[in-house]
PDB file of C-alpha atoms and ligand atoms in Angstrom:
ATOM      1  CA  MET A 152       3.487   3.836   2.147  1.00 46.00           C
ATOM      2  CA  ALA A 153       6.248   4.645   4.667  1.00 46.00           C
ATOM      3  CA  ARG A 154       9.272   2.517   5.064  1.00 57.00           C
ATOM      4  CA  VAL A 155       8.953  -0.033   7.654  1.00 64.00           C
ATOM      5  CA  PHE A 156      11.982  -0.042  10.116  1.00 72.00           C
ATOM      6  CA  THR A 157      13.309  -2.614  12.546  1.00 78.00           C
ATOM      7  CA  PRO A 158      13.097  -1.309  16.221  1.00 84.00           C
ATOM      8  CA  ARG A 159      16.682  -0.826  18.058  1.00 91.00           C
ATOM      9  CA  TYR A 160      15.410  -0.087  21.708  1.00 93.00           C
ATOM     10  CA  CYS A 161      13.383  -1.976  23.771  1.00 94.00           C
ATOM     11  CA  ALA A 162      10.094  -0.392  24.131  1.00 90.00           C
ATOM     12  CA  ALA A 163       9.850  -1.651  28.501  1.00 94.00           C
ATOM     13  CA  CYS A 164      13.077  -0.225  29.444  1.00 96.00           C
ATOM     14  CA  GLY A 165      14.817   1.320  26.523  1.00 95.00           C
ATOM     15  CA  GLY A 166      17.710  -1.262  26.317  1.00 96.00           C
ATOM     16  CA  GLN A 167      19.310  -1.927  23.086  1.00 94.00           C
ATOM     17  CA  LEU A 168      17.533  -5.071  21.152  1.00 92.00           C
ATOM     18  CA  LEU A 169      19.870  -7.605  19.886  1.00 90.00           C
ATOM     19  CA  ALA A 170      19.242 -10.449  17.844  1.00 83.00           C
ATOM     20  CA  PRO A 171      19.328 -13.793  19.375  1.00 73.00           C
ATOM     21  CA  LEU A 172      22.648 -15.921  18.130  1.00 65.00           C
ATOM     22  CA  ALA A 173      20.408 -19.097  17.428  1.00 63.00           C
ATOM     23  CA  ALA A 174      17.479 -19.649  15.865  1.00 61.00           C
ATOM     24  CA  SER A 175      15.645 -20.868  18.949  1.00 64.00           C
ATOM     25  CA  GLY A 176      11.894 -20.707  17.801  1.00 71.00           C
ATOM     26  CA  GLY A 177      11.762 -17.519  20.316  1.00 74.00           C
ATOM     27  CA  PRO A 178      11.006 -13.970  19.956  1.00 78.00           C
ATOM     28  CA  PRO A 179      13.577 -12.540  16.656  1.00 82.00           C
ATOM     29  CA  LEU A 180      14.682  -9.579  19.024  1.00 89.00           C
ATOM     30  CA  VAL A 181      15.723  -9.638  23.048  1.00 91.00           C
ATOM     31  CA  CYS A 182      16.701  -6.909  24.988  1.00 94.00           C
ATOM     32  CA  GLY A 183      20.217  -6.860  26.276  1.00 93.00           C
ATOM     33  CA  ARG A 184      19.541  -4.995  29.419  1.00 95.00           C
ATOM     34  CA  CYS A 185      16.208  -6.522  30.703  1.00 96.00           C
ATOM     35  CA  GLY A 186      15.814  -9.725  28.634  1.00 92.00           C
ATOM     36  CA  LEU A 187      12.248  -8.603  27.207  1.00 92.00           C
ATOM     37  CA  GLY A 188      11.557 -10.549  23.838  1.00 89.00           C
ATOM     38  CA  SER A 189      10.236  -8.320  21.130  1.00 86.00           C
ATOM     39  CA  TYR A 190       8.081  -9.972  18.361  1.00 85.00           C
ATOM     40  CA  LEU A 191       7.847  -8.255  14.842  1.00 83.00           C
ATOM     41  CA  ASP A 192       4.249  -7.856  13.599  1.00 85.00           C
ATOM     42  CA  PRO A 193       3.448  -7.617  10.254  1.00 91.00           C
ATOM     43  CA  LYS A 194       2.737  -4.014   9.116  1.00 92.00           C
ATOM     44  CA  LEU A 195      -0.752  -3.123   7.705  1.00 96.00           C
ATOM     45  CA  ALA A 196      -1.676  -1.211   4.858  1.00 97.00           C
ATOM     46  CA  VAL A 197      -4.738  -0.556   2.655  1.00 98.00           C
ATOM     47  CA  ALA A 198      -5.224   0.280  -0.860  1.00 98.00           C
ATOM     48  CA  THR A 199      -7.979   1.307  -2.801  1.00 98.00           C
ATOM     49  CA  VAL A 200      -8.761   0.524  -6.692  1.00 98.00           C
ATOM     50  CA  LEU A 201     -10.921   3.298  -6.921  1.00 98.00           C
ATOM     51  CA  PHE A 202     -13.507   3.674 -10.008  1.00 98.00           C
ATOM     52  CA  LEU A 203     -14.804   6.879 -11.252  1.00 97.00           C
ATOM     53  CA  PRO A 204     -18.461   6.767 -12.421  1.00 96.00           C
ATOM     54  CA  ASP A 205     -17.135   6.505 -15.805  1.00 96.00           C
ATOM     55  CA  GLN A 206     -15.565   3.383 -15.171  1.00 96.00           C
ATOM     56  CA  SER A 207     -12.172   4.626 -15.477  1.00 97.00           C
ATOM     57  CA  VAL A 208      -9.497   3.908 -12.528  1.00 98.00           C
ATOM     58  CA  VAL A 209      -7.986   6.626 -10.461  1.00 98.00           C
ATOM     59  CA  LEU A 210      -3.808   6.201 -10.403  1.00 98.00           C
ATOM     60  CA  LEU A 211      -1.185   8.303  -8.655  1.00 97.00           C
ATOM     61  CA  ARG A 212       2.653   8.510  -9.831  1.00 97.00           C
ATOM     62  CA  ARG A 213       4.399   8.207  -6.471  1.00 95.00           C
ATOM     63  CA  ALA A 214       6.575  11.153  -5.107  1.00 93.00           C
ATOM     64  CA  GLN A 215       8.157   9.458  -2.243  1.00 90.00           C
ATOM     65  CA  ARG A 216      11.462   8.579  -3.351  1.00 89.00           C
ATOM     66  CA  ASP A 217      11.811   4.471  -2.607  1.00 88.00           C
ATOM     67  CA  GLN A 218      11.550   1.810  -5.603  1.00 88.00           C
ATOM     68  CA  ALA A 219       8.210   2.854  -6.653  1.00 93.00           C
ATOM     69  CA  PHE A 220       9.239   6.659  -7.329  1.00 95.00           C
ATOM     70  CA  GLY A 221       7.620   8.228 -10.349  1.00 96.00           C
ATOM     71  CA  ARG A 222       5.540   5.130 -11.047  1.00 97.00           C
ATOM     72  CA  TRP A 223       1.745   4.832 -10.712  1.00 98.00           C
ATOM     73  CA  ILE A 224       0.291   3.188  -7.657  1.00 97.00           C
ATOM     74  CA  LEU A 225      -3.126   2.816  -6.070  1.00 98.00           C
ATOM     75  CA  PRO A 226      -4.237   5.423  -3.188  1.00 97.00           C
ATOM     76  CA  GLY A 227      -3.564   3.793  -0.067  1.00 97.00           C
ATOM     77  CA  GLY A 228      -1.164   4.017   3.021  1.00 96.00           C
ATOM     78  CA  HIS A 229      -0.813   2.364   6.938  1.00 95.00           C
ATOM     79  CA  VAL A 230      -3.726   1.683   8.685  1.00 96.00           C
ATOM     80  CA  ASP A 231      -3.758   3.690  12.359  1.00 95.00           C
ATOM     81  CA  ARG A 232      -4.403   1.716  15.411  1.00 93.00           C
ATOM     82  CA  GLY A 233      -7.795   1.038  16.037  1.00 95.00           C
ATOM     83  CA  GLU A 234      -9.237   2.207  12.751  1.00 97.00           C
ATOM     84  CA  GLU A 235     -11.615   0.122  10.819  1.00 97.00           C
ATOM     85  CA  LEU A 236     -10.085  -0.808   7.479  1.00 98.00           C
ATOM     86  CA  PRO A 237     -12.808   0.441   4.854  1.00 98.00           C
ATOM     87  CA  SER A 238     -12.488   3.750   6.670  1.00 98.00           C
ATOM     88  CA  ALA A 239      -8.564   4.012   6.651  1.00 98.00           C
ATOM     89  CA  ALA A 240      -9.039   2.890   2.669  1.00 98.00           C
ATOM     90  CA  LEU A 241     -11.615   6.027   2.327  1.00 98.00           C
ATOM     91  CA  ARG A 242      -9.226   8.390   4.402  1.00 97.00           C
ATOM     92  CA  GLU A 243      -6.460   7.620   1.970  1.00 97.00           C
ATOM     93  CA  VAL A 244      -8.659   8.114  -1.148  1.00 97.00           C
ATOM     94  CA  ALA A 245      -9.714  11.706   0.485  1.00 97.00           C
ATOM     95  CA  GLU A 246      -6.320  12.271   1.213  1.00 96.00           C
ATOM     96  CA  GLU A 247      -4.574  11.670  -1.768  1.00 96.00           C
ATOM     97  CA  THR A 248      -7.182  12.195  -4.375  1.00 96.00           C
ATOM     98  CA  GLY A 249      -9.592  14.799  -3.274  1.00 96.00           C
ATOM     99  CA  LEU A 250     -12.445  12.422  -4.054  1.00 97.00           C
ATOM    100  CA  THR A 251     -14.927  11.342  -1.452  1.00 97.00           C
ATOM    101  CA  ALA A 252     -16.152   7.433  -2.182  1.00 98.00           C
ATOM    102  CA  CYS A 253     -17.997   4.327  -1.289  1.00 98.00           C
ATOM    103  CA  VAL A 254     -16.068   1.145  -0.477  1.00 98.00           C
ATOM    104  CA  GLN A 255     -17.876  -1.415  -3.002  1.00 98.00           C
ATOM    105  CA  GLY A 256     -16.417  -4.585  -1.681  1.00 98.00           C
ATOM    106  CA  LEU A 257     -12.794  -6.162  -0.470  1.00 98.00           C
ATOM    107  CA  LEU A 258     -10.760  -7.179  -3.631  1.00 98.00           C
ATOM    108  CA  GLY A 259      -7.939  -9.186  -1.585  1.00 97.00           C
ATOM    109  CA  VAL A 260      -5.323  -9.320   0.702  1.00 98.00           C
ATOM    110  CA  TYR A 261      -1.534  -9.449  -0.786  1.00 97.00           C
ATOM    111  CA  SER A 262       1.921 -10.439   1.113  1.00 96.00           C
ATOM    112  CA  TYR A 263       5.106 -11.417  -0.088  1.00 94.00           C
ATOM    113  CA  PRO A 264       7.923 -13.313   1.401  1.00 91.00           C
ATOM    114  CA  GLY A 265      10.282 -11.094   3.227  1.00 85.00           C
ATOM    115  CA  ASN A 266       8.521  -8.050   3.174  1.00 89.00           C
ATOM    116  CA  PRO A 267       6.570  -7.037   6.424  1.00 89.00           C
ATOM    117  CA  LEU A 268       3.766  -5.245   4.712  1.00 93.00           C
ATOM    118  CA  VAL A 269       0.152  -7.015   4.501  1.00 97.00           C
ATOM    119  CA  LEU A 270      -1.917  -5.056   2.086  1.00 98.00           C
ATOM    120  CA  VAL A 271      -5.782  -5.121   2.483  1.00 98.00           C
ATOM    121  CA  VAL A 272      -7.309  -3.901  -0.964  1.00 98.00           C
ATOM    122  CA  TYR A 273     -10.835  -2.686  -1.537  1.00 98.00           C
ATOM    123  CA  THR A 274     -12.657  -1.671  -4.920  1.00 98.00           C
ATOM    124  CA  ALA A 275     -14.801   1.919  -4.468  1.00 98.00           C
ATOM    125  CA  LEU A 276     -16.698   3.923  -6.401  1.00 98.00           C
ATOM    126  CA  ALA A 277     -15.679   7.734  -6.579  1.00 98.00           C
ATOM    127  CA  GLN A 278     -18.203  10.533  -6.674  1.00 96.00           C
ATOM    128  CA  PRO A 279     -17.593  13.073  -9.231  1.00 92.00           C
ATOM    129  CA  GLY A 280     -14.878  15.611  -8.402  1.00 92.00           C
ATOM    130  CA  PRO A 281     -11.875  17.152  -9.560  1.00 93.00           C
ATOM    131  CA  LEU A 282      -8.479  14.965  -8.958  1.00 93.00           C
ATOM    132  CA  LEU A 283      -6.474  16.572  -6.850  1.00 91.00           C
ATOM    133  CA  THR A 284      -2.492  16.140  -6.232  1.00 86.00           C
ATOM    134  CA  SER A 285      -1.383  15.690  -2.401  1.00 84.00           C
ATOM    135  CA  ARG A 286       2.316  15.702  -1.414  1.00 85.00           C
ATOM    136  CA  GLU A 287       2.505  12.171  -1.822  1.00 84.00           C
ATOM    137  CA  SER A 288       1.921  12.345  -5.888  1.00 92.00           C
ATOM    138  CA  LEU A 289       3.539  14.005  -8.706  1.00 95.00           C
ATOM    139  CA  GLU A 290       0.427  13.204 -10.715  1.00 96.00           C
ATOM    140  CA  ILE A 291      -2.984  11.712 -10.239  1.00 96.00           C
ATOM    141  CA  ARG A 292      -4.859  10.465 -13.435  1.00 96.00           C
ATOM    142  CA  ALA A 293      -7.606   8.341 -14.420  1.00 97.00           C
ATOM    143  CA  PHE A 294      -6.891   5.801 -16.760  1.00 98.00           C
ATOM    144  CA  GLY A 295      -9.670   3.945 -18.924  1.00 97.00           C
ATOM    145  CA  HIS A 296      -9.241   0.091 -18.818  1.00 95.00           C
ATOM    146  CA  GLN A 297      -7.064  -0.124 -22.256  1.00 96.00           C
ATOM    147  CA  GLU A 298      -4.940   2.918 -20.912  1.00 97.00           C
ATOM    148  CA  ILE A 299      -3.777   1.098 -18.060  1.00 97.00           C
ATOM    149  CA  PRO A 300       0.106   1.740 -17.823  1.00 97.00           C
ATOM    150  CA  TRP A 301       0.983  -1.861 -16.803  1.00 97.00           C
ATOM    151  CA  ASP A 302       4.752  -1.376 -17.425  1.00 96.00           C
ATOM    152  CA  GLU A 303       4.724   1.581 -15.464  1.00 97.00           C
ATOM    153  CA  LEU A 304       3.055   0.152 -12.129  1.00 97.00           C
ATOM    154  CA  GLY A 305       4.928   0.597  -8.723  1.00 96.00           C
ATOM    155  CA  TYR A 306       4.320  -2.569  -7.153  1.00 95.00           C
ATOM    156  CA  LEU A 307       4.141  -5.851  -7.632  1.00 95.00           C
ATOM    157  CA  SER A 308       0.646  -5.448  -5.801  1.00 96.00           C
ATOM    158  CA  THR A 309      -0.528  -2.798  -8.032  1.00 97.00           C
ATOM    159  CA  GLY A 310      -0.348  -4.772 -10.883  1.00 97.00           C
ATOM    160  CA  GLN A 311      -1.968  -7.911  -9.194  1.00 97.00           C
ATOM    161  CA  ALA A 312      -5.032  -5.927  -7.710  1.00 98.00           C
ATOM    162  CA  LEU A 313      -5.613  -3.860 -10.924  1.00 98.00           C
ATOM    163  CA  ARG A 314      -5.773  -7.306 -12.860  1.00 97.00           C
ATOM    164  CA  GLN A 315      -8.286  -8.947 -10.448  1.00 97.00           C
ATOM    165  CA  ALA A 316     -10.570  -5.669  -9.971  1.00 97.00           C
ATOM    166  CA  LEU A 317     -10.558  -5.531 -13.901  1.00 97.00           C
ATOM    167  CA  GLY A 318     -11.305  -9.353 -14.489  1.00 95.00           C
ATOM    168  CA  LEU A 319      -7.944 -10.100 -16.037  1.00 94.00           C
ATOM    169  CA  PRO A 320      -6.411 -13.669 -15.490  1.00 90.00           C
ATOM    170  CA  PRO A 321      -3.064 -13.216 -13.073  1.00 85.00           C
ATOM    171  CA  GLU A 322      -0.092 -12.416 -15.077  1.00 79.00           C
ATOM    172  CA  PRO A 323       2.467 -15.726 -15.577  1.00 71.00           C
ATOM    173  CA  VAL A 324       5.022 -15.645 -13.154  1.00 65.00           C
ATOM    174  CA  ALA A 325       8.425 -15.437 -14.768  1.00 60.00           C
ATOM    175  CA  PRO A 326      10.357 -18.987 -14.458  1.00 56.00           C
TER     176      PRO A 326
HETATM  177 ZN1   ZN B 643      14.437  -3.909  27.949  1.00 87.39          ZN
END
């Protein structure tokens, strides 16, 4: 998933956006030139727990250099404005795995304090076909349920969604 930036310039006039001095309950950023307030909306992303017909799960080893670099993640990415969510999930599956799939259902919605991303995760069943890596992955592999690399997953949401999809209890949170 692409990084999320905080905007620096007003969308209306191009003036510099300033953080208000006091938390007033108003918009988090205000234009220093025209005074327009800018609200920072969450960013919507989709991911898919993708099952092959033998019930193995397809994971990608992330090629983008962020905190999840080299670790295993679900196929997924940002939703385009106006795009239907299941279509976005299947588009990302096709782009990142080379597979055609059918959405089975909504698995869950994942969000975390301080993180602008809201992640909607679907389960989908892929048609058999060769797994193809894209620019976004170093490696692509199907894992049997006993082979999931739990200690090498990219994000907290990756493990939480996989546990949920495989019917495993949630991992206990460390005190
Ligand atoms: Zn402005």
